[in-house]
JSON list of C-alpha atoms in Angstrom, two decimals:
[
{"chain": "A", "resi": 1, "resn": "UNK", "atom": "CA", "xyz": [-11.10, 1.19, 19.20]},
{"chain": "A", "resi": 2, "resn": "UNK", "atom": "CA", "xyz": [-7.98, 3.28, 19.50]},
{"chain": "A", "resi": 3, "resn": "UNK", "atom": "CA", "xyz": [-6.17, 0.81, 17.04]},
{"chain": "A", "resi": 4, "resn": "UNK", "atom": "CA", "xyz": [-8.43, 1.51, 14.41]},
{"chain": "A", "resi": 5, "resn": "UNK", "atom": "CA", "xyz": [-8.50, 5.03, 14.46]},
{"chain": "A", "resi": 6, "resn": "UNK", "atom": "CA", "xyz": [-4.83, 5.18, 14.30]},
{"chain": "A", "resi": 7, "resn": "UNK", "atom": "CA", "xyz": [-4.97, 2.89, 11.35]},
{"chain": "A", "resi": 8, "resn": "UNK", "atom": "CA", "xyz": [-7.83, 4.98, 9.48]},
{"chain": "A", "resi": 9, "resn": "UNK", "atom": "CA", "xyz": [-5.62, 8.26, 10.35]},
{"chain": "A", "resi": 10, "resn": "UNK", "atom": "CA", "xyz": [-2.19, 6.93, 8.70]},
{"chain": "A", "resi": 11, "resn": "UNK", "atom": "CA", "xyz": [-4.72, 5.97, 5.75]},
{"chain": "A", "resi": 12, "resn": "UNK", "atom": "CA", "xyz": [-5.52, 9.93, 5.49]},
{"chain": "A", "resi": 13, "resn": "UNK", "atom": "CA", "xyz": [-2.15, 10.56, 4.05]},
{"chain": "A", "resi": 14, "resn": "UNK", "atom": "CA", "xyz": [-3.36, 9.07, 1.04]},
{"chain": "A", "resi": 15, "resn": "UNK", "atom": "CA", "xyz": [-5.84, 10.76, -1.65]},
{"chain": "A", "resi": 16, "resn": "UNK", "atom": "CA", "xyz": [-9.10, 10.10, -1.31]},
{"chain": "A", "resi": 17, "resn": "UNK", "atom": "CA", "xyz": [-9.32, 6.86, -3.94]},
{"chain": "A", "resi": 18, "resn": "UNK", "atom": "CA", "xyz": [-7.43, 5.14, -2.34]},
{"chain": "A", "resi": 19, "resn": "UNK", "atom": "CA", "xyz": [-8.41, 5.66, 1.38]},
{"chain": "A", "resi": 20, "resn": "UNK", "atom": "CA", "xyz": [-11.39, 4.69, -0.20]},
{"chain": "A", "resi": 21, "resn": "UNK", "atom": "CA", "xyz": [-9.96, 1.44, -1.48]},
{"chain": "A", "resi": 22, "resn": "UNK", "atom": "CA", "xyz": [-8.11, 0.83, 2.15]},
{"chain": "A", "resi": 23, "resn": "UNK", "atom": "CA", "xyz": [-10.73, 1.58, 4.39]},
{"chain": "A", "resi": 24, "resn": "UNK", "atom": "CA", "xyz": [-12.88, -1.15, 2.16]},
{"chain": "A", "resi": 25, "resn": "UNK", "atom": "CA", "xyz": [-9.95, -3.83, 2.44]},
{"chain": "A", "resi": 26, "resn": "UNK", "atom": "CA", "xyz": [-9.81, -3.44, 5.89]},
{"chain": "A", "resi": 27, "resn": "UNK", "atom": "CA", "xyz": [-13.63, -4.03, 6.42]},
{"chain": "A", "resi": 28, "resn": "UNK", "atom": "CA", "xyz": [-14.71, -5.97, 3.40]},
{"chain": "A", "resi": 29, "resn": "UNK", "atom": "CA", "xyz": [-11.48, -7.58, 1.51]},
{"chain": "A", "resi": 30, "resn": "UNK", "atom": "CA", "xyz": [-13.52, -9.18, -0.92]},
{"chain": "A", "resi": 31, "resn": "UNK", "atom": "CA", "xyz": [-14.41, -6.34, -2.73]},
{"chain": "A", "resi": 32, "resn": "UNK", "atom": "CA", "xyz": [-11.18, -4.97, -3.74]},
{"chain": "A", "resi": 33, "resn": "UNK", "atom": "CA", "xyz": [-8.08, -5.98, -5.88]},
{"chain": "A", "resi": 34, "resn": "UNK", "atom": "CA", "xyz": [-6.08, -7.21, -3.06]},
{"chain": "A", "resi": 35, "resn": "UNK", "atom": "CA", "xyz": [-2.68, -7.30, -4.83]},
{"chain": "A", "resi": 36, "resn": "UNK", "atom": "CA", "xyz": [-3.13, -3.60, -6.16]},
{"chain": "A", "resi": 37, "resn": "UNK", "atom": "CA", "xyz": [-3.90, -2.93, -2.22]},
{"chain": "A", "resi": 38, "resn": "UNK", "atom": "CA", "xyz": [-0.82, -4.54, -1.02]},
{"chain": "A", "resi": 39, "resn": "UNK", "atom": "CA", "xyz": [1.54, -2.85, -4.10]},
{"chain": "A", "resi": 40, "resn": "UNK", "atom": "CA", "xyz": [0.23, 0.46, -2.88]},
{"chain": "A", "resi": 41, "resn": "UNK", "atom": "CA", "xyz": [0.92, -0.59, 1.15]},
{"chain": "A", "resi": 42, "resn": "UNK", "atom": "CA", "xyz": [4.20, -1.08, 0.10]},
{"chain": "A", "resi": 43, "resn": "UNK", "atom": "CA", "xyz": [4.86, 1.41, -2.39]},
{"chain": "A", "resi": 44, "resn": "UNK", "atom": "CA", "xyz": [3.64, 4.23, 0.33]},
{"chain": "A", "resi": 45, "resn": "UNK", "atom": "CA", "xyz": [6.02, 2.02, 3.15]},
{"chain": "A", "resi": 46, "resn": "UNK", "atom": "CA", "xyz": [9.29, 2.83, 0.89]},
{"chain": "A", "resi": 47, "resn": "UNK", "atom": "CA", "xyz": [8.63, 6.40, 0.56]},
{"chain": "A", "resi": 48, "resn": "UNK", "atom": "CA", "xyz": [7.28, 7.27, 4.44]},
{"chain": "A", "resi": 49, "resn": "UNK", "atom": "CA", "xyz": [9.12, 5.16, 7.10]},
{"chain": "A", "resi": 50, "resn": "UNK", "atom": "CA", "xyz": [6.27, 6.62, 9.69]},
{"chain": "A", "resi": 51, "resn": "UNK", "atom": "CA", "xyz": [3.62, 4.50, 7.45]},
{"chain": "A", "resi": 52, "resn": "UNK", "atom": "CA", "xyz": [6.40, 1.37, 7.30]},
{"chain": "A", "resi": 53, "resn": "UNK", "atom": "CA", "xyz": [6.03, 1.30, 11.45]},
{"chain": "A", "resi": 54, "resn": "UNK", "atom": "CA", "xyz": [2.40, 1.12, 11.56]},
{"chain": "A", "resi": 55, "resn": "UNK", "atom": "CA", "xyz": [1.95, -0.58, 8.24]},
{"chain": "A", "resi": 56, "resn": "UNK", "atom": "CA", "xyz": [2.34, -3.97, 10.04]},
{"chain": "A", "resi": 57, "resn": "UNK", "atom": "CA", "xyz": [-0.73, -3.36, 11.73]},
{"chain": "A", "resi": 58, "resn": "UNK", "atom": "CA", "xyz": [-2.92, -2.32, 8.98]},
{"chain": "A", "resi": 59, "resn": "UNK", "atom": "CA", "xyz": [-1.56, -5.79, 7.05]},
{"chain": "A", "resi": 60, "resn": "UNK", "atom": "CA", "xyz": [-2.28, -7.87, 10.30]},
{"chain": "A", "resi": 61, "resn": "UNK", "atom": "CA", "xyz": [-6.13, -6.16, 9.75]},
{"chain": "A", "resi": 62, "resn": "UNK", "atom": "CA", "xyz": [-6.61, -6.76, 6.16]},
{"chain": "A", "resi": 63, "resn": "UNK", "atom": "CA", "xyz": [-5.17, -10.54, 6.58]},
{"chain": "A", "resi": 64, "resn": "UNK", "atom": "CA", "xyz": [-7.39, -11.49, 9.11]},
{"chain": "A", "resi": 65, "resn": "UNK", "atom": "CA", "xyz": [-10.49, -9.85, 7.49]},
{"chain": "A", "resi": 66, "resn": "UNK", "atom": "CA", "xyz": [-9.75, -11.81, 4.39]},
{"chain": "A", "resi": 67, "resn": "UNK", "atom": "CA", "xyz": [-9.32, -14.91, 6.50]},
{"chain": "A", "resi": 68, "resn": "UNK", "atom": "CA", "xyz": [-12.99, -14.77, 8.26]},
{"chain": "A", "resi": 69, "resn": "UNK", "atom": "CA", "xyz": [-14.99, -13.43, 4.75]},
{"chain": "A", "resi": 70, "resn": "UNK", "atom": "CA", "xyz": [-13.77, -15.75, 2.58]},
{"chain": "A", "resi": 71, "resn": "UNK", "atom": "CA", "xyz": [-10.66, -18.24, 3.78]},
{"chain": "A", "resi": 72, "resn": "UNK", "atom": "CA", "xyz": [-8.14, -17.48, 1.60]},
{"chain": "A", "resi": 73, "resn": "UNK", "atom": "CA", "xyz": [-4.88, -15.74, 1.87]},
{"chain": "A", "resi": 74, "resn": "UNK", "atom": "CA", "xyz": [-4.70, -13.35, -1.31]},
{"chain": "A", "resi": 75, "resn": "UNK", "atom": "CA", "xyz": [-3.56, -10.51, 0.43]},
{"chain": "A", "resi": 76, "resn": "UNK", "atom": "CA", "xyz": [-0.86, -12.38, 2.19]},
{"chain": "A", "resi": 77, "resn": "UNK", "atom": "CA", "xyz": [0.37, -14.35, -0.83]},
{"chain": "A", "resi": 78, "resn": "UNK", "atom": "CA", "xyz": [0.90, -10.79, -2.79]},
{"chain": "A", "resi": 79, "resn": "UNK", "atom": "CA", "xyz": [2.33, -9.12, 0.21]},
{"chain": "A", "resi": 80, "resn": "UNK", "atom": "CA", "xyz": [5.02, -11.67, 0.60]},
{"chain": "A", "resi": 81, "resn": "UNK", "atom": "CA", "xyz": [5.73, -11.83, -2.71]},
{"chain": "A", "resi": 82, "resn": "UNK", "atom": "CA", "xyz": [6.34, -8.12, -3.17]},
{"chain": "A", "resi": 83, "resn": "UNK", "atom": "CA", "xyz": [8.54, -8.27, -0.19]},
{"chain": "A", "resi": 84, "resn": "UNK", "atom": "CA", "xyz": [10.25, -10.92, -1.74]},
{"chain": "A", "resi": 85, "resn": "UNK", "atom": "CA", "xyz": [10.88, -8.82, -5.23]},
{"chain": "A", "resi": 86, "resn": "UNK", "atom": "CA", "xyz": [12.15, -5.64, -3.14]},
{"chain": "A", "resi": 87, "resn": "UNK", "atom": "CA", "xyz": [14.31, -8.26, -0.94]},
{"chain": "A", "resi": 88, "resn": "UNK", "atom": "CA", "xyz": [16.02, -9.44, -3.95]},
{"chain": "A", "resi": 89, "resn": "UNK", "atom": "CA", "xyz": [17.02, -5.59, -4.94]},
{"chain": "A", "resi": 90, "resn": "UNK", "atom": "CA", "xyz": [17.94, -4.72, -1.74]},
{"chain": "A", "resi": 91, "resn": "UNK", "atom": "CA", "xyz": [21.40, -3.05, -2.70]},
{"chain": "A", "resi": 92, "resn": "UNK", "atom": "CA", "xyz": [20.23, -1.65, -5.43]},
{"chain": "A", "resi": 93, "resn": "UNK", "atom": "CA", "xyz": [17.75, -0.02, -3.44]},
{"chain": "A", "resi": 94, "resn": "UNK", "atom": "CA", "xyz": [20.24, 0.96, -0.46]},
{"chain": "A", "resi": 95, "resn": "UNK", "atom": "CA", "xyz": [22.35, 2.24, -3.15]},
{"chain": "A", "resi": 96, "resn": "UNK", "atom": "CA", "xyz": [19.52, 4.62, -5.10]},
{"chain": "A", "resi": 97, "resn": "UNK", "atom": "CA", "xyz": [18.13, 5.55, -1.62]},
{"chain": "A", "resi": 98, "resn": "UNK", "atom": "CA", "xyz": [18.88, 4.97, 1.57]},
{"chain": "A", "resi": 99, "resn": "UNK", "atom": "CA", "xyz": [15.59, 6.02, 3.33]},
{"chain": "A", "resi": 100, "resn": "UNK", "atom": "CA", "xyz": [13.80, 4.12, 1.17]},
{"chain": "A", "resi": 101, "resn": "UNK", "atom": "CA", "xyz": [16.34, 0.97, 2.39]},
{"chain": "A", "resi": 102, "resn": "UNK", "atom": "CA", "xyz": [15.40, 2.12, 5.98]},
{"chain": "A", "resi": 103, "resn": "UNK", "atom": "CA", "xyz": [11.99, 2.40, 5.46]},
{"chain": "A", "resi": 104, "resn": "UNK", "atom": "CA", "xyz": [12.11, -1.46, 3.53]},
{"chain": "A", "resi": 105, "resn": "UNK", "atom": "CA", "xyz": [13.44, -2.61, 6.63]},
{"chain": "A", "resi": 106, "resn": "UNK", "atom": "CA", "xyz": [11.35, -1.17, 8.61]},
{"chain": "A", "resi": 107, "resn": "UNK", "atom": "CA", "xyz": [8.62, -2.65, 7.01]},
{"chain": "A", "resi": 108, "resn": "UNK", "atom": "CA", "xyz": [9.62, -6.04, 7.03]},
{"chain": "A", "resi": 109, "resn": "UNK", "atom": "CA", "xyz": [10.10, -6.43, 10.46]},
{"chain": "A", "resi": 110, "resn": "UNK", "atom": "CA", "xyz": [7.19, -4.54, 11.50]},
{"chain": "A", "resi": 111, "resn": "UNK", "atom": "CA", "xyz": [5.32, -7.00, 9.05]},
{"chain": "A", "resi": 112, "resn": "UNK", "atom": "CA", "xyz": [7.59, -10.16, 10.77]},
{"chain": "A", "resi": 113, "resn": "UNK", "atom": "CA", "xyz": [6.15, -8.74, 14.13]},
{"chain": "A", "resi": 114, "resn": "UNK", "atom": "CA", "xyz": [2.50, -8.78, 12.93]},
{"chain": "A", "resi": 115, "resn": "UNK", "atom": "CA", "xyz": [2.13, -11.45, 10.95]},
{"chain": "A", "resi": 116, "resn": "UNK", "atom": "CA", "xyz": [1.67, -14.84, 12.58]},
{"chain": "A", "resi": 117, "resn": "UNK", "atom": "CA", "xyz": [1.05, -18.62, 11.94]},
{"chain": "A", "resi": 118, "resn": "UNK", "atom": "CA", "xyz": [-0.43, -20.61, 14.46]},
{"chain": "A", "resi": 119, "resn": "UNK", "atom": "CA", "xyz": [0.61, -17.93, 16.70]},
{"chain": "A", "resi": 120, "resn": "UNK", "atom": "CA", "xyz": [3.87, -17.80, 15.72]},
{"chain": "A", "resi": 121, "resn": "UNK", "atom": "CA", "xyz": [6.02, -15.55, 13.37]},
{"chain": "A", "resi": 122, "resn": "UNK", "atom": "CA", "xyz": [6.97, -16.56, 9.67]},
{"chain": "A", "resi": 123, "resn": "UNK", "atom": "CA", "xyz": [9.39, -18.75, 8.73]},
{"chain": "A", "resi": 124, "resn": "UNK", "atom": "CA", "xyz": [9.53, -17.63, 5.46]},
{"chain": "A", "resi": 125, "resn": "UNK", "atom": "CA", "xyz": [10.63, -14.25, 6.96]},
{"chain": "A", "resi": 126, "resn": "UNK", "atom": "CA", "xyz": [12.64, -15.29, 9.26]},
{"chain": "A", "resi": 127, "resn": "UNK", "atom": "CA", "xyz": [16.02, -14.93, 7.45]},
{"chain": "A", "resi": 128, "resn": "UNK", "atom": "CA", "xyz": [14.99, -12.45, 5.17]},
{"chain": "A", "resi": 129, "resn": "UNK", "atom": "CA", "xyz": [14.83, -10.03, 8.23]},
{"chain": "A", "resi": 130, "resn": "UNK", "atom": "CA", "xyz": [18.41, -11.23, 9.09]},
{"chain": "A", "resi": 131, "resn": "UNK", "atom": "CA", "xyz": [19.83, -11.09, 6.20]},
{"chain": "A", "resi": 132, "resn": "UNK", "atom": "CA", "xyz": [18.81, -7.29, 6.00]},
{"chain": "A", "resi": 133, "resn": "UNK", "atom": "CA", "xyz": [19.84, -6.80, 9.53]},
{"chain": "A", "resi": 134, "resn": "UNK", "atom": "CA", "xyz": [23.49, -8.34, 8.70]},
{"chain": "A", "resi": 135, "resn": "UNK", "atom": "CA", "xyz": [23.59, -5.73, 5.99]},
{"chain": "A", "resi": 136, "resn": "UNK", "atom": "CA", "xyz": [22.96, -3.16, 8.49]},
{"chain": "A", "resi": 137, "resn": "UNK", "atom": "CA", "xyz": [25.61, -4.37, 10.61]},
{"chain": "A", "resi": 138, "resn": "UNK", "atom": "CA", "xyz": [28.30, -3.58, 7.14]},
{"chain": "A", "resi": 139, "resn": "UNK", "atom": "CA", "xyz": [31.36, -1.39, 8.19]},
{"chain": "A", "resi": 140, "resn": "UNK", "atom": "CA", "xyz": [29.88, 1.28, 5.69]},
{"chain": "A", "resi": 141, "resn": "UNK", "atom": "CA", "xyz": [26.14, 0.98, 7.03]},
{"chain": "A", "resi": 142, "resn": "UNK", "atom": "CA", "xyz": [27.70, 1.49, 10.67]},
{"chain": "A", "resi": 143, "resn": "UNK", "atom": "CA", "xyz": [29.44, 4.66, 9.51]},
{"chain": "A", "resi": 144, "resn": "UNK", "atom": "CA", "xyz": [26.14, 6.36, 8.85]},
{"chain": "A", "resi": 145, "resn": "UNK", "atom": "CA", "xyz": [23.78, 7.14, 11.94]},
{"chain": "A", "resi": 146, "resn": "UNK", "atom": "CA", "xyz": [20.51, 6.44, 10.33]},
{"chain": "A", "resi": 147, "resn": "UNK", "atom": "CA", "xyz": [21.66, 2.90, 9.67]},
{"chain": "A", "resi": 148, "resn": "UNK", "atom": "CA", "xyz": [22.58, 2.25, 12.86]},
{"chain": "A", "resi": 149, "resn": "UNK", "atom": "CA", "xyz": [19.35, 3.78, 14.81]},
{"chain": "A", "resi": 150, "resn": "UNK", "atom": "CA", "xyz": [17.21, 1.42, 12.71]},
{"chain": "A", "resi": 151, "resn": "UNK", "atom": "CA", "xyz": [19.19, -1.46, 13.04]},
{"chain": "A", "resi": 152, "resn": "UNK", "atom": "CA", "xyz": [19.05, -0.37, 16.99]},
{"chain": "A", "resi": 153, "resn": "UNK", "atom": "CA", "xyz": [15.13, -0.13, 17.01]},
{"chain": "A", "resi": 154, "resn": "UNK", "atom": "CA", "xyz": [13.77, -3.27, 15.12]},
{"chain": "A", "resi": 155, "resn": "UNK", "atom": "CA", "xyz": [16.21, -5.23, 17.42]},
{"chain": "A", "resi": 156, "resn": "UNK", "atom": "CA", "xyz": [14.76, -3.76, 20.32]},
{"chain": "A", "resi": 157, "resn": "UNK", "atom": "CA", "xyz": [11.33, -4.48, 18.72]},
{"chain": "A", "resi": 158, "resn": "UNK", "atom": "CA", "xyz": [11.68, -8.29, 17.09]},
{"chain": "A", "resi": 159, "resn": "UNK", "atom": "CA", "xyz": [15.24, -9.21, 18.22]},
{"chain": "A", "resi": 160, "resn": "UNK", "atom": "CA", "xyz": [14.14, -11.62, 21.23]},
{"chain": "A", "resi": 161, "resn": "UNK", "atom": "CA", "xyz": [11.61, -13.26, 19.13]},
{"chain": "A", "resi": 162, "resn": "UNK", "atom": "CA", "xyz": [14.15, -13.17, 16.13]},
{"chain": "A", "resi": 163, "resn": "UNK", "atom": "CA", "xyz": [16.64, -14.99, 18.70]},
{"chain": "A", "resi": 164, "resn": "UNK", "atom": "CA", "xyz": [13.89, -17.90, 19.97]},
{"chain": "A", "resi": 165, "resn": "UNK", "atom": "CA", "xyz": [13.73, -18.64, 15.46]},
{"chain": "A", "resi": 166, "resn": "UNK", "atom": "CA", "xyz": [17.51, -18.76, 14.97]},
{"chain": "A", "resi": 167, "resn": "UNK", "atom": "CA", "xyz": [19.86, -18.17, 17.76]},
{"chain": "A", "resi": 168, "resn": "UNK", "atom": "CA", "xyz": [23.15, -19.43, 15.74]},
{"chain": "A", "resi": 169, "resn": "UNK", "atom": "CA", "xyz": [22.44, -16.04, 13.38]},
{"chain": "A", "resi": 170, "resn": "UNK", "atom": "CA", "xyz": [21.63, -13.89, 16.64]},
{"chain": "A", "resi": 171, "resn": "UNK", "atom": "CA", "xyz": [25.14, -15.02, 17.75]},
{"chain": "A", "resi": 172, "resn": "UNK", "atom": "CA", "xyz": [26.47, -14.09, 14.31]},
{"chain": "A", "resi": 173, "resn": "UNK", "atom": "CA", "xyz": [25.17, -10.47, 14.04]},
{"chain": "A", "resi": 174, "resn": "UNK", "atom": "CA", "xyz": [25.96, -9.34, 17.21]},
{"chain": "A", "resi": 175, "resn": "UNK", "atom": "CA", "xyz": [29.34, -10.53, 16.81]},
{"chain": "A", "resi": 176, "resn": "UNK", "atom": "CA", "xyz": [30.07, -8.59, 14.22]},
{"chain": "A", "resi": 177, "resn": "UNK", "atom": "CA", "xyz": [28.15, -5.51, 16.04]},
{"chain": "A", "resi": 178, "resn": "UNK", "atom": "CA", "xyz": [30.94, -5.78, 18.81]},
{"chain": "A", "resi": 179, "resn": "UNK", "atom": "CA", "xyz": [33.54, -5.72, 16.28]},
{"chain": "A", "resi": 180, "resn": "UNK", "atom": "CA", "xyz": [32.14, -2.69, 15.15]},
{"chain": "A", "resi": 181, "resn": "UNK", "atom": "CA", "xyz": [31.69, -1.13, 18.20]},
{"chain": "A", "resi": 182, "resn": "UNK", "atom": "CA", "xyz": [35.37, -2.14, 19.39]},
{"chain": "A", "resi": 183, "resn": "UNK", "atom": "CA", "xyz": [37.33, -1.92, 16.01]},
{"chain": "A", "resi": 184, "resn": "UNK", "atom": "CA", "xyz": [35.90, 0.24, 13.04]},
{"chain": "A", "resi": 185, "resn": "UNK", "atom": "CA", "xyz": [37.24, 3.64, 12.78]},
{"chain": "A", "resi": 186, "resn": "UNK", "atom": "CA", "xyz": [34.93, 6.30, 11.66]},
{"chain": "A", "resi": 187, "resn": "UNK", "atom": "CA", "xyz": [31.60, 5.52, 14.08]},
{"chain": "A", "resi": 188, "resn": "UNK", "atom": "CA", "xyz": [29.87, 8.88, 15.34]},
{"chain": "A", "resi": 189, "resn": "UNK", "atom": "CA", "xyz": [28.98, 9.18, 19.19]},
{"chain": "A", "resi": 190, "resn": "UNK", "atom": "CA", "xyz": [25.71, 8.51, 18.72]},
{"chain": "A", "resi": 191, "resn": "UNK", "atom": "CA", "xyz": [26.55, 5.42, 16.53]},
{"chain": "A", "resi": 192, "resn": "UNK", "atom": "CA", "xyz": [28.96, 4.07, 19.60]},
{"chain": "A", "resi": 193, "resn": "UNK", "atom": "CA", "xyz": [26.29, 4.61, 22.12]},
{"chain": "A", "resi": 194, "resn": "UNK", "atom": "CA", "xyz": [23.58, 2.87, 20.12]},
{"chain": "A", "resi": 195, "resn": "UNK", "atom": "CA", "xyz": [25.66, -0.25, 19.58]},
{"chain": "A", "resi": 196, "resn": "UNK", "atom": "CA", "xyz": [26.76, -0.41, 23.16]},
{"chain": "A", "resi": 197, "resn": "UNK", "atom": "CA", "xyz": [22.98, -0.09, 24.30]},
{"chain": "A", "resi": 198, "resn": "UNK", "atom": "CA", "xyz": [22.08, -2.88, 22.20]},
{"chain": "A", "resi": 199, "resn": "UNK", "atom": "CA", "xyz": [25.00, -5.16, 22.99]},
{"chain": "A", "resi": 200, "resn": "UNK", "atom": "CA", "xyz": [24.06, -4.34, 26.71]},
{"chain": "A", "resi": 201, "resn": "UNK", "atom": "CA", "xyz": [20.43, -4.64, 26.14]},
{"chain": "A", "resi": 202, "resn": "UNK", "atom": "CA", "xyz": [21.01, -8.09, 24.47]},
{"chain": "A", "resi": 203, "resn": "UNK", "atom": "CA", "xyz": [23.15, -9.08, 27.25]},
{"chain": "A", "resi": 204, "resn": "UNK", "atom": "CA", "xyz": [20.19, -8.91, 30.22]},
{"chain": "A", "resi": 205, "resn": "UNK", "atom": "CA", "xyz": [18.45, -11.22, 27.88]},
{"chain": "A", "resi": 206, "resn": "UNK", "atom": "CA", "xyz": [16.31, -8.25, 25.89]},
{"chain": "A", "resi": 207, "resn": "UNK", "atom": "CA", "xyz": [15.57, -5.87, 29.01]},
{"chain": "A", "resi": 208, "resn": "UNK", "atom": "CA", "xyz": [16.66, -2.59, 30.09]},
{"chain": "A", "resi": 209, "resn": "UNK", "atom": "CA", "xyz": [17.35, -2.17, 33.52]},
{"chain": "A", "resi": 210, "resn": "UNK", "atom": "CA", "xyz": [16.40, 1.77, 35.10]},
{"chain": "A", "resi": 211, "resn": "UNK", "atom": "CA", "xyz": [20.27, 2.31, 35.22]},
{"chain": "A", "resi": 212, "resn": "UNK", "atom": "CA", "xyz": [21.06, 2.09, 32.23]},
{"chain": "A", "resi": 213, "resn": "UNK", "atom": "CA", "xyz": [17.48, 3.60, 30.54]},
{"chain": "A", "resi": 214, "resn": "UNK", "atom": "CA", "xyz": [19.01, 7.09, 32.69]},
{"chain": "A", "resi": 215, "resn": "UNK", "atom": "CA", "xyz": [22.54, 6.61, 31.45]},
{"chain": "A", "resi": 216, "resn": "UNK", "atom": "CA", "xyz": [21.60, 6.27, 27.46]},
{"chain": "A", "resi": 217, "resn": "UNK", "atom": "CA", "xyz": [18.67, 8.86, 27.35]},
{"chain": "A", "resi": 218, "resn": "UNK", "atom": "CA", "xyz": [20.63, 11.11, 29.41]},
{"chain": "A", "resi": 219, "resn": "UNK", "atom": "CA", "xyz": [23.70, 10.78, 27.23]},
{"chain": "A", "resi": 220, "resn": "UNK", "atom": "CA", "xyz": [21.15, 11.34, 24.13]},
{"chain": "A", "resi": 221, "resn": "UNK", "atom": "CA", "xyz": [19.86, 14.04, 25.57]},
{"chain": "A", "resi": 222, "resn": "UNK", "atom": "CA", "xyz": [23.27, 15.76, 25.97]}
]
């Protein structure tokens, strides 16, 4: 109950059309254009990075209401494949906005965290979200803070399941996140501390012990 409450209140950010268009997708998919409902879920994710973390959710809803009315996959198919068009632009977009590249990748791995087949996640997404954490882990992405505390959050969100999909690339990215951490001039504090939390993080295979959870918030805190 609590789940879709939350969903119905990010949906109130919208004007009334179209919460009226939502709140029918979620309940009774057939009804609606499904591709102009997934445009506007993602149009609204590049703009407000609090939707793009619960957007996932809302997806997850619509997908399996779609599913059980009427068997087919609509939704899904133009989801991906507006994903797909914004995935292909992604420098251009990091380069005309960088919260709305945050909030893109934000999106996409709350939507590779939802979205499942056979009760696992996407292939198809699989190095799509890698790829766009690799370009987090740049030496100019790591010199701005916002870069780095997303790239810091969706791997404490999807990176063990991202790992169990493709280790090899897992390897890869956190190599070059130690090189960063160890050899790029020009990282903030906060930037430093991130990385070495994740790298640490990573290291007790995705877990934080109570030591260190007092030693980063405390040194946030400060």
């Amino acid at each position: 109950m609590g789940e879709t409450s939350k969903e119905e209140y990010k949906i109130q950010s919208f004007d009334t059309e179209t919460q009226k268009l939502l709140k029918t997708a979620l309940k009774d998919p057939s009804n609606v254009d499904l591709e102009k409902v997934a445009n506007i879920i993602v149009d609204q994710s590049l703009k407000d990075c609090v939707f793009s973390k619960e957007a996932g959710r809302i997806c997850y809803t619509i997908i399996q209401a779609e599913s059980k009315q009427v068997g087919q996959s609509i939704f899904r198919r133009s989801l991906l494949n507006r994903l797909q068009q914004e995935y292909k632009d992604r420098e251009e977009l990091r380069t005309r906005s960088l919260q709305a590249w945050i909030c893109y990748v934000t999106f996409i791995c709350n939507i590779f965290d939802y979205l499942r087949v056979n009760n696992m996640p996407m292939m198809a997404l699989v190095n799509p979200v890698y790829d766009c954490l690799f370009r987090l882990a740049q030496p100019d992405s790591l010199r701005q803070e916002e870069e780095v505390d997303c790239l810091v959050l969706q791997l404490h969100r999807i990176g063990e399941q991202l790992e169990k999909m493709n280790s090899q690339r897992m390897d890869e990215l956190f190599s070059l996140l130690r090189d960063g951490f160890l050899l790029q001039e020009g990282l903030s504090s906060l930037s430093q501390l991130l990385l070495l939390e994740i790298i640490e993080f990573r290291a007790a295979d995705w877990k934080m012990t109570d030591a260190a959870q007092k030693y980063y918030y405390s040194e946030v805190m400060d």
